[in-house]
Amino acid sequence: MAKGRFLQFLEGYGNLIILFLIICIVLGLLTFIILLKDKGKIQRLMYKDPSMDIWNLNYLIYHGEKILRSERRKKYAIVSVNIGQFRSYNLLYGWDMGEKLLEYICSLMNHAIDPKCEIAARVQGDRFVLLMEWEDWEDFLTRIRNFQNKVQKSIFNLTENHMPVYMGIYALREEDEDLRSAVNYANQALGVAGNNKNNEIKVFDRSFEKKLREIHEREKMLDKIEIRGHFVAYYQNKVDIRTNEIIGGEALVRFRDPMKNGQIEAPGYFVPYYEQTGKIVDIDFHIMESVCKMLRKRIDEGKKIVPISVNFSRLHFMKKGFPERFEEILEKYGIDKSYIEVEITETLMIEEMMQQEMIKSTLDSLKQKGIRLSIDDFGSGYSSLGVFEKIPASIIKLDRSFFLNQEDRERQIKIMRGIVMLGNELEAQTVCEGIETEDDIRIMKEIKTYIAQGYYFSKPAPQAEFEAMLDEQELAFSS
Ligand code: C2E
Ligand code: MG
Ligand code: MG
């Protein structure tokens, strides 16, 4: 009886029931698709870089640790990558161009790895981390070097800018399971690598921790050290290659390390740290003062003097008062302003975009006072001719890299010739830095510029040696 009623019900409402079932299935499917999409979205948020087509560090850690657990017999390394001078490129060419370049670098990173067993991730900005597999260590290093060169060349082809690629590597040991620590070690190696104008690779090893401790100790010592007595000026000649006459010099700071029995250390040992702490400002004025003392002494002795250039950190131009302090020191020793030149690097205007107005007004006021500005290392980074508009320079120092670069020599020479001609137009003198060989001298003559500074003539020397060279020349040129 009940069965008959049920069949009757089905006959009466059959279509409605089928419709109801179809709606339920469609709704179920829709919910499933939305959930799937959300899961995709969530996964994307968790594991993909927010703006580029590449994994993020979370993914590398999470998925990488899974790989390590499942492929215990294979060897892996973490490679941290940083693109040198990217910050300047971004500031110089704008955010959009910076993003385009980053997209391109991401694609290079993605292509460098085997996606089946390796991972490329972006940490932030121009920082990347790769999890890579290796069998033979030397083969692996060759692979990394080739990749590094490829990245640098590709960036140059795209942007016409030489941007060094720095890499820090940590080779995972069998017992390493924690990729965060591995990334940390690779980053520490990268920290040591990224201080140079050229590509660099540093491999982390256990002695590295000791090295980092030493750096820490050194920084503590540098914090405490008194400037007077520990920082001295060395001098390097600037020579007219037509006559071999010393026509000037550059003062280069040196540190007498009390922890090493007064051993002399070059600026790489302490300048980057003092640029961070700000102490470089007082050291630069101390060097200027040493130069003025030396000139005063020679004037009083009736001896020959030449203009000396002094390096000034970009930090001086971040605040007011530089021209005043500069003039005070000149006055104290009674030195004419034509005898001290101010060397600043060409990147000053690029790196400090936010402070351009203030820097420009300081530089203009120096120029008005008749103080000679020298653009150091011109051509080493982002040299744009706009620099001349912003820095009213009397001297342009062509960077050593022009002479080092053996690739496409003809093109380099054409560029240098162009800069020399522009210098002439602007009534600025060009000085060639890092002149080491006969061939460098030949190139200088070819591009018609004649003031050289480099090991070919002399290395930076203590004051007494520099003075002796000046005395010798005075005799030679007067007789
Ligand atoms: P810079 O001002 O471009 O100085 C030239 C550097 O090139 C010096 O290195 C010099 O020793 C080196 N050099 C000169 N001729 C040759 C050559 O023929 N071949 C090679 N390979 N190198 C050559 P140094 O003395 O180690 O100074 C390095 C940098 O440290 C300087 O580069 C400058 O940027 C900075 N610096 C030096 N003294 C001071 C200072 O008193 N204050 C500040 N703020 N920075 C300084
Ligand atoms: Mg210099
Ligand atoms: Mg230089």
Tab-separated table of C-alpha atoms and ligand atoms in Angstrom, residues 236 250-254 266-267 271 280 284 287 311-313 343 376-377 400 433-436 454-455 460, ligand 1:
chain	number	residue	atom	x	y	z
A	236	GLN	CA	99.616	58.897	-4.439
A	250	GLU	CA	95.592	62.197	-3.726
A	251	ALA	CA	95.430	61.674	0.026
A	252	LEU	CA	94.307	58.153	0.932
A	253	VAL	CA	93.527	57.277	4.529
A	254	ARG	CA	95.347	54.427	6.267
A	266	ALA	CA	93.732	50.058	3.722
A	267	PRO	CA	90.305	51.770	3.717
A	271	VAL	CA	85.676	52.863	5.782
A	280	ILE	CA	84.026	58.740	8.619
A	284	ASP	CA	87.891	62.781	6.454
A	287	ILE	CA	92.943	63.619	6.774
A	311	ASN	CA	88.161	61.971	-0.453
A	312	PHE	CA	84.950	63.035	1.238
A	313	SER	CA	82.235	60.540	2.063
A	343	GLU	CA	86.760	64.154	-4.310
A	376	ASP	CA	85.826	60.064	-8.466
A	377	ASP	CA	85.447	56.652	-10.123
A	400	ARG	CA	90.226	52.034	-13.472
A	433	GLU	CA	92.982	56.274	-12.370
A	434	GLY	CA	94.617	52.876	-11.991
A	435	ILE	CA	97.257	53.326	-14.685
A	436	GLU	CA	99.429	50.235	-14.435
A	454	GLY	CA	98.412	54.598	-10.755
A	455	TYR	CA	100.921	51.947	-9.758
A	460	PRO	CA	100.166	55.341	-2.238
B	1	C2E	P1	89.709	56.024	-4.680
B	1	C2E	O1	89.486	57.365	-4.099
B	1	C2E	O2	89.189	55.761	-6.041
B	1	C2E	O3	91.264	55.773	-4.588
B	1	C2E	C1	91.990	55.037	-5.520
B	1	C2E	C2	92.229	53.643	-5.028
B	1	C2E	O4	92.855	52.905	-6.063
B	1	C2E	C3	93.215	53.598	-3.863
B	1	C2E	O5	92.883	52.483	-3.051
B	1	C2E	C4	94.532	53.323	-4.562
B	1	C2E	O6	95.470	52.702	-3.714
B	1	C2E	C5	94.078	52.390	-5.647
B	1	C2E	N1	94.975	52.456	-6.795
B	1	C2E	C6	95.662	53.509	-7.264
B	1	C2E	N2	96.372	53.180	-8.359
B	1	C2E	C7	96.105	51.878	-8.609
B	1	C2E	C8	96.546	50.971	-9.629
B	1	C2E	O7	97.314	51.283	-10.516
B	1	C2E	N3	96.064	49.710	-9.550
B	1	C2E	C9	95.211	49.321	-8.570
B	1	C2E	N4	94.804	48.072	-8.538
B	1	C2E	N5	94.756	50.156	-7.595
B	1	C2E	C10	95.212	51.421	-7.633
B	1	C2E	P2	92.729	52.624	-1.487
B	1	C2E	O8	93.768	53.518	-0.936
B	1	C2E	O9	92.607	51.242	-0.943
B	1	C2E	O10	91.352	53.374	-1.334
B	1	C2E	C11	90.168	52.771	-1.714
B	1	C2E	C12	89.021	53.719	-1.636
B	1	C2E	O11	88.770	54.087	-0.270
B	1	C2E	C13	89.281	55.051	-2.338
B	1	C2E	O12	89.088	54.906	-3.708
B	1	C2E	C14	88.237	55.933	-1.682
B	1	C2E	O13	86.979	55.726	-2.259
B	1	C2E	C15	88.232	55.398	-0.259
B	1	C2E	N6	89.070	56.277	0.555
B	1	C2E	C16	90.414	56.373	0.621
B	1	C2E	N7	90.801	57.338	1.479
B	1	C2E	C17	89.657	57.893	1.959
B	1	C2E	C18	89.386	58.950	2.888
B	1	C2E	O14	90.276	59.625	3.432
B	1	C2E	N8	88.082	59.230	3.126
B	1	C2E	C19	87.084	58.537	2.523
B	1	C2E	N9	85.812	58.878	2.809
B	1	C2E	N10	87.285	57.546	1.653
B	1	C2E	C20	88.573	57.224	1.380
